[in-house]
Short mmCIF file of C-alpha atoms in Angstrom, two decimals:
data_model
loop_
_atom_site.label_atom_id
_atom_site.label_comp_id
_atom_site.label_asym_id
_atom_site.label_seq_id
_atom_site.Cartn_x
_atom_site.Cartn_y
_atom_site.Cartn_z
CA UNK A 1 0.92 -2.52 4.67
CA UNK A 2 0.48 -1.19 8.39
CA UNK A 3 -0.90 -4.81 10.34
CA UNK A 4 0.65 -3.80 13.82
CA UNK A 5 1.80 -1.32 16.07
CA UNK A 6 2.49 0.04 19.43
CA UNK A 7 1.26 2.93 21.53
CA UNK A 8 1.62 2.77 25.02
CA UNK A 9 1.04 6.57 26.33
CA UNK A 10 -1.79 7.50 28.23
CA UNK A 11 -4.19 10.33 27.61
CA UNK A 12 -2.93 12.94 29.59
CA UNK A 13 0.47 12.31 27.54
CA UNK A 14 -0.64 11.98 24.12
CA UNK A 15 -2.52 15.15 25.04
CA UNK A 16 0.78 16.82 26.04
CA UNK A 17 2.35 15.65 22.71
CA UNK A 18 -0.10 16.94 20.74
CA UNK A 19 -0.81 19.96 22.29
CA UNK A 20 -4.33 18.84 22.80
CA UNK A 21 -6.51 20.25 25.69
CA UNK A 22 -7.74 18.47 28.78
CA UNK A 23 -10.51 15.92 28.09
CA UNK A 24 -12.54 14.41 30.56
CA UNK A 25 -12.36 10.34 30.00
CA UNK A 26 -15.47 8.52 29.76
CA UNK A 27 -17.54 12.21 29.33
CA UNK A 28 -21.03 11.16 28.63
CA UNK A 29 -21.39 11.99 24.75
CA UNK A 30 -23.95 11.11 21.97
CA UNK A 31 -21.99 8.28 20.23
CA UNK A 32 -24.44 9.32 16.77
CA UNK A 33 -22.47 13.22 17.02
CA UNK A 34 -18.84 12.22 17.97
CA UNK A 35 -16.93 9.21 19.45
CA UNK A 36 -15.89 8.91 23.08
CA UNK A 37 -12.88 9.04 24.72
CA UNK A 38 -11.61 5.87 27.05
CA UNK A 39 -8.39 5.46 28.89
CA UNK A 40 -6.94 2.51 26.64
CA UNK A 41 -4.28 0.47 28.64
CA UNK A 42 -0.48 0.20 26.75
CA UNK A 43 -0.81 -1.56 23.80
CA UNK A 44 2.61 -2.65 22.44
CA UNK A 45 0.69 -5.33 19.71
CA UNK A 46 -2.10 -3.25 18.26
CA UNK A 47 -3.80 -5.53 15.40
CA UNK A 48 -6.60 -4.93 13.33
CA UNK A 49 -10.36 -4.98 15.20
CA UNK A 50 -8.96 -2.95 18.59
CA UNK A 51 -9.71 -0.01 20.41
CA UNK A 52 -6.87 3.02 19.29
CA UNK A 53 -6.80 6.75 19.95
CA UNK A 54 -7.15 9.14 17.79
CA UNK A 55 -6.81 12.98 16.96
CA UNK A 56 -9.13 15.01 15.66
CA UNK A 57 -9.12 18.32 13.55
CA UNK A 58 -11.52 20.99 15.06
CA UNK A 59 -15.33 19.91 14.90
CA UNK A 60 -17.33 21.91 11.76
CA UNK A 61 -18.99 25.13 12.90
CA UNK A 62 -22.47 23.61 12.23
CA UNK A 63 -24.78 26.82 12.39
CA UNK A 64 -21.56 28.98 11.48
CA UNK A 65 -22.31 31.03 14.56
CA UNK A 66 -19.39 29.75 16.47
CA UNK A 67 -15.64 29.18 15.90
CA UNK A 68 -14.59 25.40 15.32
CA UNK A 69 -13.53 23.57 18.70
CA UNK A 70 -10.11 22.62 19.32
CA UNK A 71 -8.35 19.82 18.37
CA UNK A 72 -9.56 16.33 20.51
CA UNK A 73 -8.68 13.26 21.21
CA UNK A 74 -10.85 10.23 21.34
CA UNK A 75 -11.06 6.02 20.83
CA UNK A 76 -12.10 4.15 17.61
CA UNK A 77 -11.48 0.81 16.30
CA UNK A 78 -9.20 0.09 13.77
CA UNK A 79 -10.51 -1.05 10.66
CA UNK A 80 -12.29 1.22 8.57
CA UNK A 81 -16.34 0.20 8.12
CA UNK A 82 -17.83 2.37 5.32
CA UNK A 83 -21.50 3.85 6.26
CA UNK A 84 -23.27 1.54 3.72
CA UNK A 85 -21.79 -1.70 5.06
CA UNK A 86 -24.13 -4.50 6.14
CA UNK A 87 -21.75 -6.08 8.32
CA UNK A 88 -18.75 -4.48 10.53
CA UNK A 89 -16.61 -7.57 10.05
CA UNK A 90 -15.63 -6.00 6.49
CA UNK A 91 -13.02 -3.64 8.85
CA UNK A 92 -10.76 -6.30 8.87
CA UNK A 93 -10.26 -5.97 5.73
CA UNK A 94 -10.11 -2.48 5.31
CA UNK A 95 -7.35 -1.52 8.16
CA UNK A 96 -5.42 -0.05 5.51
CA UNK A 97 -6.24 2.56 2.38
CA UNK A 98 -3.39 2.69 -0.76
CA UNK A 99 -2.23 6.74 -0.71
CA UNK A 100 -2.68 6.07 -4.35
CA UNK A 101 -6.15 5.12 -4.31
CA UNK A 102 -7.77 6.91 -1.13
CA UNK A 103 -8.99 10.07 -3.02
CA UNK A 104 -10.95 7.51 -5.53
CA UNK A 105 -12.33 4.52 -3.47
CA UNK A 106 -15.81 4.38 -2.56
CA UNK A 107 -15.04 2.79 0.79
CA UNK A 108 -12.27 5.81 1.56
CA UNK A 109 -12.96 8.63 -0.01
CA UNK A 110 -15.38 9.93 1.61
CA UNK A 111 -13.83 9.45 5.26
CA UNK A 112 -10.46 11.20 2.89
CA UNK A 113 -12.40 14.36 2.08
CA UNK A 114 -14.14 15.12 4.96
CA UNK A 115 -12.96 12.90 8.06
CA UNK A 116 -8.84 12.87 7.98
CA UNK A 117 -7.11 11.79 11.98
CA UNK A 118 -4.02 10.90 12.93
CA UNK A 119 -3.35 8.08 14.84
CA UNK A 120 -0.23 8.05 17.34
CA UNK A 121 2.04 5.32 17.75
CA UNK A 122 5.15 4.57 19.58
CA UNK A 123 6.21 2.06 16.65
CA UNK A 124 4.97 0.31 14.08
CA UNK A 125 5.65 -3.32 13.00
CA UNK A 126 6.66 -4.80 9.94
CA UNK A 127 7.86 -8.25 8.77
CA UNK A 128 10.72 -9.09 5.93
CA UNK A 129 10.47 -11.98 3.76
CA UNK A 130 13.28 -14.43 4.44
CA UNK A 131 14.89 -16.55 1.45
CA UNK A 132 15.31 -19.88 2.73
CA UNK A 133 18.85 -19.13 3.22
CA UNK A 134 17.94 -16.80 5.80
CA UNK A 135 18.85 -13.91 3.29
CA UNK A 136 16.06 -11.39 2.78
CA UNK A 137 14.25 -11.47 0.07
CA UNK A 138 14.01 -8.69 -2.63
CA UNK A 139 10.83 -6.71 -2.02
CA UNK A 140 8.24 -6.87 -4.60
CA UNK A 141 4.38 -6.02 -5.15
CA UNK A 142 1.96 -8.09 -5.58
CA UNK A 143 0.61 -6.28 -8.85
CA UNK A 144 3.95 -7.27 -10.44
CA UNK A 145 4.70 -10.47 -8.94
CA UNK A 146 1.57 -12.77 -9.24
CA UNK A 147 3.09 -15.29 -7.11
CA UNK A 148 4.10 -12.70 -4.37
CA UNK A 149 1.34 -13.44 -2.11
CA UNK A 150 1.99 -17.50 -1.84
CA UNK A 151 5.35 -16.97 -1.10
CA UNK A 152 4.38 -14.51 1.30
CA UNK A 153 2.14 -17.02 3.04
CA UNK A 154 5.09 -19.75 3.02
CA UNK A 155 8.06 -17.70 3.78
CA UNK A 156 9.91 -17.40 7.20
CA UNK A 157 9.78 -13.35 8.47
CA UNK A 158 11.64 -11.03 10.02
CA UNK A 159 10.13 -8.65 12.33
CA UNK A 160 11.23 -4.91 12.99
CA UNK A 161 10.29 -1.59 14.68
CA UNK A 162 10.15 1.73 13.30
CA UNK A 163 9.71 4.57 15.23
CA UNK A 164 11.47 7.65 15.85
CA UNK A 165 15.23 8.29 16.81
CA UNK A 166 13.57 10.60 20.14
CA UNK A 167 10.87 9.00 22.69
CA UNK A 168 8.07 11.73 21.09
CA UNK A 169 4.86 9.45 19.11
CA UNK A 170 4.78 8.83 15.26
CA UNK A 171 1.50 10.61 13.51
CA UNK A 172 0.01 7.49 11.10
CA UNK A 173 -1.81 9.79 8.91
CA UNK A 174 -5.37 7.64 9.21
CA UNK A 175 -9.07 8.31 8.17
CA UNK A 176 -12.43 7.96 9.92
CA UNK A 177 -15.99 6.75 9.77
CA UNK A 178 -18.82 6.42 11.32
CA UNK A 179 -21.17 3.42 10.97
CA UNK A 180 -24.47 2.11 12.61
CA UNK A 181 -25.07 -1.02 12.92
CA UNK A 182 -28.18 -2.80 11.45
CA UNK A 183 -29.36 -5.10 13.91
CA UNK A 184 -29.19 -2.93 16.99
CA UNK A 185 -31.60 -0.32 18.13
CA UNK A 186 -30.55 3.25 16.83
CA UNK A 187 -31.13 4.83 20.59
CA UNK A 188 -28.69 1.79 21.64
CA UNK A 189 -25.19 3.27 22.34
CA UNK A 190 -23.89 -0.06 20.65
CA UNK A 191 -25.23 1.08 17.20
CA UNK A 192 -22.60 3.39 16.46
CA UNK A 193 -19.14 2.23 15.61
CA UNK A 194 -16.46 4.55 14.84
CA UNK A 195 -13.26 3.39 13.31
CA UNK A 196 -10.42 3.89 11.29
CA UNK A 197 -7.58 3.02 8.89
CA UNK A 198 -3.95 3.97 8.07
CA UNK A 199 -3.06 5.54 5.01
CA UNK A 200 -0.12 3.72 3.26
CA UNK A 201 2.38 4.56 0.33
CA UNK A 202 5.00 2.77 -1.34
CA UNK A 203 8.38 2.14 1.09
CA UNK A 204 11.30 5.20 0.93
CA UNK A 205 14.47 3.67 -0.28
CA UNK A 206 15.52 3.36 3.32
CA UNK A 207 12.40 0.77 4.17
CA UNK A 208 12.28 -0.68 0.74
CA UNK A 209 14.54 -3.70 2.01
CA UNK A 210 12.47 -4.31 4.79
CA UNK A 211 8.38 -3.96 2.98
CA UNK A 212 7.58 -2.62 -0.30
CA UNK A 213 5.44 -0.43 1.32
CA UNK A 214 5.33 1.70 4.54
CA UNK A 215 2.30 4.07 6.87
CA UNK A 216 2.39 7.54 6.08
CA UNK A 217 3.55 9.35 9.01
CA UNK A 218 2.69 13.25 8.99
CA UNK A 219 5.61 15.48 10.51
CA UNK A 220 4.54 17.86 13.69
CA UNK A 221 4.57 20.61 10.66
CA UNK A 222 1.60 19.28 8.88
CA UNK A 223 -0.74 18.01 11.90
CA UNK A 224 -2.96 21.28 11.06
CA UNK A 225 -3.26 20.86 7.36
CA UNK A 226 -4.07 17.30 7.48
CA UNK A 227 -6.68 17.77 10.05
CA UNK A 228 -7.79 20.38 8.15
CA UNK A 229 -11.27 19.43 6.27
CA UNK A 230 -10.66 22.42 4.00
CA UNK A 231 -7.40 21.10 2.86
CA UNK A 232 -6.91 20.88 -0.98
CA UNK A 233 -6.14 17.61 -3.00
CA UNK A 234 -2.98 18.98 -3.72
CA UNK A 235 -1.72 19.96 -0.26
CA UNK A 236 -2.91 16.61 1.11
CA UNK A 237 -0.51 15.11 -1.65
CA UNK A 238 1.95 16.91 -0.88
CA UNK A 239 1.16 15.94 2.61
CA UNK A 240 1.58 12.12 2.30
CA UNK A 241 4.70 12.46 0.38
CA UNK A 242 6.58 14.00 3.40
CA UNK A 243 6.78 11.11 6.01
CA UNK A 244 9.96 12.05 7.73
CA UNK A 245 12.05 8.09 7.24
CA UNK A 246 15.71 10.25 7.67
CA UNK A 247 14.22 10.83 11.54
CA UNK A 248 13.87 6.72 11.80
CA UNK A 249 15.51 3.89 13.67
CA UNK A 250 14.65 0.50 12.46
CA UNK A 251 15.46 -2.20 14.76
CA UNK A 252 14.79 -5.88 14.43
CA UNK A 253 13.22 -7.62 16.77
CA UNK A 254 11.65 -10.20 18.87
CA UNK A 255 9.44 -12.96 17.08
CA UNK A 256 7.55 -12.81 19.89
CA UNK A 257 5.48 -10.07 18.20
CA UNK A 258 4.26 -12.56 15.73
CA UNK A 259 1.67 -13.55 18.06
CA UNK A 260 -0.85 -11.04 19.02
CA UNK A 261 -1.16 -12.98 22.67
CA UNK A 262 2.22 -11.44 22.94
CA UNK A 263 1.50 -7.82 24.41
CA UNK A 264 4.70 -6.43 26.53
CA UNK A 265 6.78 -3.20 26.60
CA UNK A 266 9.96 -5.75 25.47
CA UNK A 267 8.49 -6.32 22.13
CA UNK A 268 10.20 -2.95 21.21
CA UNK A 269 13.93 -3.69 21.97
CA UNK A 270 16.46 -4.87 19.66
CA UNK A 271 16.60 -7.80 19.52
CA UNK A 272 20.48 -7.46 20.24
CA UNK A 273 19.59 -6.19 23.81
CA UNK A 274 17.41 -9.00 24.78
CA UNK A 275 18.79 -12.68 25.55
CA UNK A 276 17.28 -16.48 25.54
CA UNK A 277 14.83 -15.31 22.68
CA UNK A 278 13.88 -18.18 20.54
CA UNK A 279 12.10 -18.09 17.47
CA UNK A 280 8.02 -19.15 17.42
CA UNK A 281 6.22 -19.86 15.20
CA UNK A 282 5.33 -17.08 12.81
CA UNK A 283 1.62 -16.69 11.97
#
């Protein structure tokens, strides 16, 4: 799974490293027609339920008068809510959709069709089971191990980064929907909640050790063709099969991640660079 990551650039640089256009932050737009774009502050502990930017594919032509926009950049909240759900609280359990699945699920495919983003990152987090010898633990799935997800519960963890071996931002390869809410006046800006989830596969040999399974990160060479909402089935397949893992460093660190009150630029370094770190607590 994808539960946390970091992404601390502003918009003017995640603009830059997308080779997105100038947006103005905070533009007055109908929240029904597209979602806004805020100035998010650094985020080095991203979990599910919070505000993360996103890129867009061009808008559709509508009318077919025009040409498509540009590509744009702009803030949902991370955990998918399908347009039939009652309640928005069911995001939290929907901050990730199986690469396996996505094309068939009611709750994604839709959003996989039609509404494909990607979703930068400096890093992303994930925790290895520990043996109670401190060795890790061979990585299983929870379809093949019934008891996986007890031990899961139980087990210390290991925390580490991936990201790339450069400073440029990771592409999650994510999904998008729109949702209104119920209880709250349509005309209400508050009744439209756009969010998201990250598309995940099973772990590259490289990662295995670490999580049987792993985000889907689209290289700079397929940002088009995912944002693309012409994009075949097969191409998108193709797609999600590329994520570049011989481009990634993996470095263990800090338990201090564990905790989501934890929230500084240090959560990224090795732990072999930082000193007087001492294990917490692990969620």
């Amino acid at each position: 799974m994808c539960g946390r990551y970091a992404q601390s650039r502003n918009v003017h640089q995640l603009q830059l490293a997308f080779g997105l256009p100038e947006q103005a932050v905070g533009e007055e737009a109908d929240p029904r027609a597209w979602p806004p774009l805020e100035e998010l502050d650094p985020d080095y502990n991203i979990s599910p339920g919070r505000p993360v930017q996103a890129v867009f594919g061009p808008p559709p032509q509508g009318s077919g008068e025009s040409e498509p926009g540009p590509r744009s950049l702009h803030t949902l909240r991370w955990g998918l809510i399908p347009s039939w759900a009652k309640d928005r609280n069911i995001g939290y359990r929907m901050i990730n959709a199986r690469s396996e699945t996505v094309a068939e699920k009611p709750a994604f495919r839709s959003a996989f069709r039609h509404r494909r983003c990607l979703l930068p990152a400096d890093a992303y987090y994930e925790w290895q089971l520990l043996n109670k010898d401190g060795t890790a633990e061979a990585s299983t799935s929870p379809a093949t191990d019934p008891q996986h997800r007890k031990r899961k519960a139980k087990a210390a963890k290991k925390p580490f980064s991936i990201h790339y071996h450069q400073e440029e931002p990771l592409a999650l390869a994510g999904i998008f929907e729109r949702w209104r809410d119920p209880e709250v006046d349509e005309n209400d800006p508050g009744a439209w909640v756009w969010s998201c989830a990250v598309i995940t596969t099973e772990a590259a040999p490289e990662l295995a050790h670490i999580h049987e399974r792993m985000p889907i990160i689209v290289p700079s060479d397929g940002w088009a063709s995912w944002l693309d909402p012409s994009t075949g089935l097969d191409e998108l397949t193709h797609l999600m099969d590329r994520t570049p893992v011989d481009r990634f460093d993996v470095d263990e660190v800090s338990t201090d991640v564990n905790s989501i009150k934890n929230n500084r630029p240090d959560l990224l370094e090795p732990v072999s660079d930082t000193e007087g770190d001492e294990p917490e607590t692990l969620f």
